Amino acid sequence: MKIIFASGNKGKVREVKSIFSENNVEILSLEEIGFTGDIIENGNTFEENAFIKADTIFQKYNLPVIADDSGLVVDQLNGQPGIYSARFAGENATYDDNNKKLISELDEFPEPHSAKFICCAVFVDAKNRISVFGELPGEIISEYRGTNGFGFDPIFIPENYKITLAEMNLAEKNKISHRAKAFVKLKQILQQITSQQ
Ligand code: IMP
């Protein structure tokens, strides 16, 4: 079974391909199917944005699609940056720009800077529209540690850990991450659906 993963984020593609690697499923990234367009994420929630990505690609290719929308929710910033995580420091912000802005905004607050990652993963095909969620609680630190992963990984220490997500390898991050939790749930639901067909 071929499923398109509606994401242009190389870090996410690596993680999601690894989660589905033992299954009888071939995950195709947007790069692999040659999609180069822009998808405007103008939803108000993680779930709305995930469905916007999946629906856009399903309508164009008519193949089953998975997509996700994710972000970081920081308590001391009243839940920001949330769904705006990718563009926290502006429209074309780099990961480094976003990390620096976050560290600087948290500077005036006492530690620990509690936060959580949230991921909504969705599946869309001709018959199904499914959404599931995963979360990873932890805290933001004010220095970069580690070079693996992407986004806020170098400044995020998961609860009950002493290392950042960027100090973990892919397999370790995929045991605990918000995205892994959501996509493992989705994978189990897809296995049930395909076994009934
Ligand atoms: P999306 O592509 O619209 O879902 O934006 C996700 C943004 O949230 C990314 O650009 C990162 O800034 C942040 N983010 C989501 N998941 C992760 C993660 O696993 N590690 C680090 N940052 C993440």
Short mmCIF file of C-alpha atoms and ligand atoms in Angstrom, two decimals:
data_model
loop_
_atom_site.label_atom_id
_atom_site.label_comp_id
_atom_site.label_asym_id
_atom_site.label_seq_id
_atom_site.Cartn_x
_atom_site.Cartn_y
_atom_site.Cartn_z
CA MET A 1 0.00 0.00 0.00
CA LYS A 2 1.33 3.43 -0.98
CA ILE A 3 0.61 6.40 1.30
CA ILE A 4 1.71 9.96 0.64
CA PHE A 5 3.06 11.88 3.65
CA ALA A 6 1.99 15.48 2.96
CA SER A 7 5.07 17.18 4.40
CA GLY A 8 8.05 19.01 2.99
CA ASN A 9 9.84 18.91 6.34
CA LYS A 10 12.85 16.58 5.98
CA GLY A 11 13.08 16.00 9.75
CA LYS A 12 9.45 14.88 9.92
CA VAL A 13 9.77 12.69 6.79
CA ARG A 14 12.74 10.86 8.34
CA GLU A 15 10.81 10.21 11.57
CA VAL A 16 7.56 9.09 9.93
CA LYS A 17 9.29 6.80 7.40
CA SER A 18 11.08 5.11 10.28
CA ILE A 19 7.78 4.63 12.21
CA PHE A 20 6.18 2.86 9.21
CA SER A 21 9.36 1.02 8.16
CA GLU A 22 8.36 -2.46 9.41
CA ASN A 23 4.90 -2.33 7.85
CA ASN A 24 3.68 -3.30 4.44
CA VAL A 25 3.35 0.40 3.64
CA GLU A 26 5.44 2.59 1.36
CA ILE A 27 5.53 6.20 2.55
CA LEU A 28 6.10 8.70 -0.26
CA SER A 29 7.19 12.22 0.63
CA LEU A 30 6.02 15.30 -1.30
CA GLU A 31 9.52 15.55 -2.73
CA GLU A 32 9.30 11.96 -4.01
CA ILE A 33 5.99 12.57 -5.79
CA GLY A 34 7.27 15.86 -7.23
CA PHE A 35 4.88 18.22 -5.40
CA THR A 36 6.49 21.63 -5.10
CA GLY A 37 3.47 23.86 -4.42
CA ASP A 38 2.72 25.79 -1.26
CA ILE A 39 -0.08 24.72 1.07
CA ILE A 40 -1.56 27.65 3.00
CA GLU A 41 -2.04 26.53 6.61
CA ASN A 42 -4.76 28.93 7.65
CA GLY A 43 -6.57 26.71 10.15
CA ASN A 44 -7.12 27.66 13.77
CA THR A 45 -6.04 24.36 15.32
CA PHE A 46 -3.42 21.65 14.80
CA GLU A 47 -6.19 19.36 13.56
CA GLU A 48 -7.56 21.86 11.00
CA ASN A 49 -4.07 22.49 9.62
CA ALA A 50 -3.27 18.76 9.39
CA PHE A 51 -6.51 18.15 7.42
CA ILE A 52 -5.77 21.16 5.13
CA LYS A 53 -2.44 19.52 4.17
CA ALA A 54 -3.93 16.03 3.72
CA ASP A 55 -7.03 17.21 1.79
CA THR A 56 -4.96 19.36 -0.60
CA ILE A 57 -2.75 16.40 -1.54
CA PHE A 58 -5.60 13.84 -1.62
CA GLN A 59 -7.59 16.03 -4.03
CA LYS A 60 -4.57 16.34 -6.32
CA TYR A 61 -3.25 12.73 -6.32
CA ASN A 62 -6.24 10.60 -5.24
CA LEU A 63 -3.98 8.34 -3.18
CA PRO A 64 -4.28 7.74 0.60
CA VAL A 65 -2.56 10.57 2.49
CA ILE A 66 -1.18 11.06 5.99
CA ALA A 67 -0.25 14.50 7.31
CA ASP A 68 0.57 16.14 10.60
CA ASP A 69 0.58 19.52 12.20
CA SER A 70 2.64 20.04 15.30
CA GLY A 71 4.13 22.67 17.50
CA LEU A 72 5.41 23.73 20.87
CA VAL A 73 3.11 25.02 23.61
CA VAL A 74 4.96 27.00 26.31
CA ASP A 75 3.20 27.60 29.64
CA GLN A 76 4.92 30.90 30.53
CA LEU A 77 4.03 32.28 27.06
CA ASN A 78 0.34 31.39 27.49
CA GLY A 79 0.57 28.50 25.03
CA GLN A 80 2.58 30.31 22.32
CA PRO A 81 3.97 29.61 19.77
CA GLY A 82 1.48 26.71 19.29
CA ILE A 83 0.24 26.41 15.70
CA TYR A 84 2.61 29.27 14.76
CA SER A 85 5.75 27.36 15.84
CA ALA A 86 7.32 27.17 12.36
CA ARG A 87 6.95 30.95 11.84
CA PHE A 88 7.48 32.08 15.45
CA ALA A 89 10.24 34.56 14.48
CA GLY A 90 8.57 35.58 11.20
CA GLU A 91 7.37 34.18 7.86
CA ASN A 92 10.75 32.88 6.62
CA ALA A 93 12.26 32.20 10.04
CA THR A 94 14.95 29.52 10.37
CA TYR A 95 14.99 27.02 13.25
CA ASP A 96 17.84 29.07 14.73
CA ASP A 97 15.79 32.30 14.55
CA ASN A 98 12.87 30.60 16.34
CA ASN A 99 15.08 29.05 19.02
CA LYS A 100 16.83 32.36 19.75
CA LYS A 101 13.51 34.23 19.97
CA LEU A 102 12.12 31.62 22.35
CA ILE A 103 15.19 31.70 24.61
CA SER A 104 15.09 35.49 24.69
CA GLU A 105 11.35 35.68 25.47
CA LEU A 106 11.75 33.18 28.32
CA ASP A 107 14.70 35.04 29.79
CA GLU A 108 12.45 37.16 32.04
CA PHE A 109 10.68 34.11 33.53
CA PRO A 110 11.99 31.82 36.30
CA GLU A 111 13.08 28.26 35.43
CA PRO A 112 11.85 25.64 34.72
CA HIS A 113 10.21 26.75 31.47
CA SER A 114 7.59 24.01 31.20
CA ALA A 115 6.38 23.25 27.69
CA LYS A 116 4.95 20.46 25.60
CA PHE A 117 5.04 19.39 21.98
CA ILE A 118 1.69 18.52 20.43
CA CYS A 119 1.16 16.61 17.21
CA CYS A 120 -2.07 15.93 15.36
CA ALA A 121 -1.69 13.18 12.73
CA VAL A 122 -4.42 12.56 10.17
CA PHE A 123 -5.29 10.02 7.48
CA VAL A 124 -7.48 10.82 4.48
CA ASP A 125 -8.67 8.55 1.68
CA ALA A 126 -11.92 8.15 -0.27
CA LYS A 127 -13.69 6.53 2.71
CA ASN A 128 -11.93 7.73 5.85
CA ARG A 129 -11.02 10.91 7.71
CA ILE A 130 -9.16 10.05 10.89
CA SER A 131 -7.31 12.24 13.38
CA VAL A 132 -5.25 11.30 16.44
CA PHE A 133 -3.02 13.24 18.85
CA GLY A 134 0.28 12.79 20.68
CA GLU A 135 2.01 14.95 23.29
CA LEU A 136 5.49 15.17 24.81
CA PRO A 137 5.91 17.22 28.02
CA GLY A 138 9.26 18.72 29.03
CA GLU A 139 11.10 22.00 29.49
CA ILE A 140 12.94 24.60 27.43
CA ILE A 141 16.58 25.32 28.28
CA SER A 142 18.51 28.47 27.41
CA GLU A 143 21.48 26.88 25.61
CA TYR A 144 21.70 24.60 22.58
CA ARG A 145 22.61 20.98 23.25
CA GLY A 146 22.99 18.34 20.51
CA THR A 147 22.81 18.43 16.73
CA ASN A 148 20.28 15.72 15.79
CA GLY A 149 16.63 16.28 14.92
CA PHE A 150 15.18 19.63 13.88
CA GLY A 151 13.30 22.69 15.10
CA PHE A 152 13.29 23.20 18.86
CA ASP A 153 15.00 19.84 19.54
CA PRO A 154 18.34 21.35 20.78
CA ILE A 155 16.59 23.35 23.52
CA PHE A 156 13.91 20.84 24.64
CA ILE A 157 14.50 18.32 27.44
CA PRO A 158 11.68 15.75 27.72
CA GLU A 159 10.21 15.07 31.17
CA ASN A 160 12.24 12.46 33.13
CA TYR A 161 15.29 12.92 30.84
CA LYS A 162 18.56 14.80 31.25
CA ILE A 163 19.33 15.18 27.54
CA THR A 164 17.66 17.23 24.81
CA LEU A 165 15.81 15.70 21.85
CA ALA A 166 18.77 16.81 19.69
CA GLU A 167 21.10 14.64 21.80
CA MET A 168 18.98 11.55 21.06
CA ASN A 169 19.24 9.48 17.93
CA LEU A 170 16.23 8.92 15.67
CA ALA A 171 15.26 5.63 17.32
CA GLU A 172 15.34 7.17 20.82
CA LYS A 173 13.29 10.21 19.79
CA ASN A 174 10.82 7.94 18.02
CA LYS A 175 10.20 5.99 21.26
CA ILE A 176 8.86 9.05 23.08
CA SER A 177 8.00 11.91 20.73
CA HIS A 178 4.61 13.55 20.21
CA ARG A 179 4.82 12.66 16.49
CA ALA A 180 5.72 9.01 17.20
CA LYS A 181 2.82 8.68 19.67
CA ALA A 182 0.34 10.10 17.15
CA PHE A 183 1.59 8.12 14.14
CA VAL A 184 1.83 4.83 16.07
CA LYS A 185 -1.86 5.28 16.99
CA LEU A 186 -2.68 6.09 13.36
CA LYS A 187 -0.69 3.06 12.14
CA GLN A 188 -2.69 0.77 14.45
CA ILE A 189 -6.00 2.19 13.20
CA LEU A 190 -4.86 1.76 9.57
CA GLN A 191 -3.89 -1.87 10.26
CA GLN A 192 -7.43 -2.51 11.57
CA ILE A 193 -9.02 -0.82 8.56
CA THR A 194 -6.93 -2.71 6.00
CA SER A 195 -7.46 -6.07 7.76
CA GLN A 196 -11.25 -5.56 7.48
CA GLN A 197 -11.10 -4.80 3.72
P1 IMP B 1 4.37 22.36 11.01
O1 IMP B 1 5.28 21.86 9.92
O2 IMP B 1 3.43 23.41 10.59
O3 IMP B 1 3.72 21.20 11.73
O4 IMP B 1 5.32 23.10 12.04
C1 IMP B 1 5.96 22.39 13.00
C2 IMP B 1 6.94 23.31 13.72
O5 IMP B 1 6.85 23.00 15.11
C3 IMP B 1 8.37 22.99 13.30
O6 IMP B 1 8.84 23.87 12.31
C4 IMP B 1 9.12 23.16 14.60
O7 IMP B 1 9.39 24.51 14.81
C5 IMP B 1 8.11 22.72 15.65
N1 IMP B 1 8.19 21.27 15.90
C6 IMP B 1 7.22 20.34 15.66
N2 IMP B 1 7.64 19.10 15.99
C7 IMP B 1 8.90 19.25 16.42
C8 IMP B 1 9.88 18.32 16.87
O8 IMP B 1 9.69 17.09 16.90
N3 IMP B 1 11.05 18.85 17.26
C9 IMP B 1 11.32 20.17 17.22
N4 IMP B 1 10.48 21.09 16.77
C10 IMP B 1 9.25 20.63 16.37
#
